[in-house]
CSV table of C-alpha atoms in Angstrom, one decimal:
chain,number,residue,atom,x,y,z
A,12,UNK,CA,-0.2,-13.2,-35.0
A,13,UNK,CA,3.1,-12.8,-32.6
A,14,UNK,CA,3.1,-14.8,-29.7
A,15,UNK,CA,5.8,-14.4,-26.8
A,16,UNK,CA,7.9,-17.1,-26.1
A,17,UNK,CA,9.2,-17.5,-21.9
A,18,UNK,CA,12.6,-16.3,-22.6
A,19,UNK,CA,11.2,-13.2,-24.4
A,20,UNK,CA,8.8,-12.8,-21.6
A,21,UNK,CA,11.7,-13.1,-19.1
A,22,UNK,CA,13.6,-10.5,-21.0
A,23,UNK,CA,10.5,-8.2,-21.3
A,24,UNK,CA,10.2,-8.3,-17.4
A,25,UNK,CA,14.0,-7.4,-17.1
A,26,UNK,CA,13.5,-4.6,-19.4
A,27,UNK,CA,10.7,-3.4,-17.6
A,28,UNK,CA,12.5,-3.4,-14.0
A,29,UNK,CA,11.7,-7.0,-12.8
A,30,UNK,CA,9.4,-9.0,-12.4
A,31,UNK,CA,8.2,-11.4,-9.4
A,32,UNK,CA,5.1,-12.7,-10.4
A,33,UNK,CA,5.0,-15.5,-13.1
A,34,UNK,CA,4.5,-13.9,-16.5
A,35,UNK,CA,4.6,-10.0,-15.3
A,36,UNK,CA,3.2,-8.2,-12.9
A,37,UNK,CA,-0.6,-8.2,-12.2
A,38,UNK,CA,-2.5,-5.2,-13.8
A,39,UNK,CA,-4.7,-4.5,-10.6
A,40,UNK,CA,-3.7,-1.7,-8.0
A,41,UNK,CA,-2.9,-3.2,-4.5
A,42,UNK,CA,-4.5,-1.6,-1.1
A,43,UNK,CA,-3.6,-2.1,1.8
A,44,UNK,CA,-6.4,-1.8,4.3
A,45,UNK,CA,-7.0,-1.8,8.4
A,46,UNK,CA,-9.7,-1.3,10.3
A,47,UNK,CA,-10.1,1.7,12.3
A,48,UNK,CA,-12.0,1.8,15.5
A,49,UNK,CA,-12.9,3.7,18.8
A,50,UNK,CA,-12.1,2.8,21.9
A,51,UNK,CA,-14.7,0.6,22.5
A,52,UNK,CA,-14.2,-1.3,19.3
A,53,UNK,CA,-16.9,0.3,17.5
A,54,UNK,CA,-15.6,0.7,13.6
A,55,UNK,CA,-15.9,4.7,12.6
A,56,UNK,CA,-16.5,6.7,9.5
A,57,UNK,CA,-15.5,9.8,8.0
A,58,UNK,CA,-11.6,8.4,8.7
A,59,UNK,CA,-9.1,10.3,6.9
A,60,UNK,CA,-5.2,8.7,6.7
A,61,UNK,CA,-2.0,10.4,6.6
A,62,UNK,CA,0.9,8.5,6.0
A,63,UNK,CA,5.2,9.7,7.1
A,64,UNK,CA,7.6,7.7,6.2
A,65,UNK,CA,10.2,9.0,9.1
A,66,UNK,CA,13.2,7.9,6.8
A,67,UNK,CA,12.7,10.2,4.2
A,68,UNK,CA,10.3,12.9,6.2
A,69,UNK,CA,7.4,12.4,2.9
A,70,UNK,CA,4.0,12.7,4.2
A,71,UNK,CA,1.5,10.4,2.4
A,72,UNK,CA,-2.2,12.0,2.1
A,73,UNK,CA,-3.9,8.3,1.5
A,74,UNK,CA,-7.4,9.5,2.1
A,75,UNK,CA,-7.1,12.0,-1.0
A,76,UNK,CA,-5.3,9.8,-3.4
A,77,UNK,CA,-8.0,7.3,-2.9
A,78,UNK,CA,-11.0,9.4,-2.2
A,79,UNK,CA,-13.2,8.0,-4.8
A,80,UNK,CA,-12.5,4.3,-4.3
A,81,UNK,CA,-14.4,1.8,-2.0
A,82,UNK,CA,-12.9,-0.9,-0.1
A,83,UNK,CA,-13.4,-3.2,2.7
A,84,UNK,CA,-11.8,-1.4,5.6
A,85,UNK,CA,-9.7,1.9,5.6
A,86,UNK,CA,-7.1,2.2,2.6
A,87,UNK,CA,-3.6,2.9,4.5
A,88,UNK,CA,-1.0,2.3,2.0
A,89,UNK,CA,-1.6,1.9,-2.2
A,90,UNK,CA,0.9,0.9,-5.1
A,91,UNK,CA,0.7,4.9,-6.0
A,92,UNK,CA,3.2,5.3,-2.6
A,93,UNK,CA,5.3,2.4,-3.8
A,94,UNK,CA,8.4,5.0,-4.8
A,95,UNK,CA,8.3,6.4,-1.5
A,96,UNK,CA,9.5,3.2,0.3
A,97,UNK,CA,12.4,1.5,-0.1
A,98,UNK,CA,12.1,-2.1,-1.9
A,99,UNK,CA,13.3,-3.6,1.5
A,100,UNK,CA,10.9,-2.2,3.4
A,101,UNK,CA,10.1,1.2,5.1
A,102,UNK,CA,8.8,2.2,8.6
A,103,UNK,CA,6.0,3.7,8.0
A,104,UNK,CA,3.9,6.3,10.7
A,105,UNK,CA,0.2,6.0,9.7
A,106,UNK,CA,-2.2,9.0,11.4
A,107,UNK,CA,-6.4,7.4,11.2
A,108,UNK,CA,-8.3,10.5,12.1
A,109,UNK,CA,-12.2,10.6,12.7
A,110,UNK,CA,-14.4,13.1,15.0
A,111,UNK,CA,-11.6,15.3,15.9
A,112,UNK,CA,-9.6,12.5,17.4
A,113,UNK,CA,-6.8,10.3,15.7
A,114,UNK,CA,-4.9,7.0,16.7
A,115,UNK,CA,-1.8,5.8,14.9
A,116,UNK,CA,-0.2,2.9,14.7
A,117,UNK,CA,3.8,1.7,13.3
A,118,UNK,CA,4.4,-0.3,9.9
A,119,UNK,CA,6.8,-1.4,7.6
A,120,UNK,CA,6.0,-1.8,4.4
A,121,UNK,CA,7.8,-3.4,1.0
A,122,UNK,CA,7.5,-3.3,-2.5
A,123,UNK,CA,8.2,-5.8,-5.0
A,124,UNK,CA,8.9,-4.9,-8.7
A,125,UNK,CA,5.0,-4.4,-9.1
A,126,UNK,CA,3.1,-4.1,-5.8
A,127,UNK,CA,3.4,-2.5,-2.2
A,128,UNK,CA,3.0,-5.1,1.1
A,129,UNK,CA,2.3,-5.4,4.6
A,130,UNK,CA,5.6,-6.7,6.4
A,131,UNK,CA,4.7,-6.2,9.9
A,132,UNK,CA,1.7,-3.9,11.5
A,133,UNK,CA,-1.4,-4.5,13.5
A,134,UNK,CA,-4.7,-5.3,11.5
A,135,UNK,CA,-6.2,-2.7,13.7
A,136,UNK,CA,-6.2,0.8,14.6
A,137,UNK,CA,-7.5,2.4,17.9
A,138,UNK,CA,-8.7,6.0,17.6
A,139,UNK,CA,-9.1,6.3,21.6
């Protein structure tokens, strides 16, 4: 039986295009969530996100990438959009639709080596 030792794990990680979390980075899939209400506060269904990132023009269809999945709150970013942000961070444009009507709200998120993350937004997003 092999067994890793830290400085081939460190190496592994550099290979691999960094790492930030002890030992590697995590196998789950980060989501980034918010949740989407009317004006009165009332939380809604049937919300469908699009994402632009006004840096590079790409528009990010969340809803479809993660139709099948469910989550507490509405997904609004994911680790599959990770490539289309800069590591740094990226203002991000994100469009809740639901009953004809949509609200958006400004972002900017980051990635480390391994997952996507919030850096500044509202927890909440008003569809008036």
């Amino acid at each position: 039986m092999y067994s890793f030792r830290p400085v081939q794990i460190l190496s592994l990680c550099t290979l691999l295009g960094g790492c930030t979390e002890p030992g590697g980075c995590t196998l789950e899939f980060r989501i980034i969530t918010a949740v989407i209400v009317d004006s009165a506060g009332r939380l809604l269904s049937g919300v469908s996100v699009t994402d632009t990132v006004p840096r590079t023009g790409a528009v990010l269809d969340v809803t479809g990438s993660l139709a099948s999945w469910h989550f507490d709150g509405v997904p609004i970013f994911s680790d599959g959009f990770q490539r289309e942000i800069a590591p740094r961070g990226d203002e991000v444009i994100v469009v809740a639709s639901a009953a004809g009507r949509s609200g958006r709200a400004t972002y900017r998120f980051g990635a480390d080596a391994c997952h996507v993350r919030k850096l500044a937004g509202p927890d909440t997003v008003v569809v008036p």
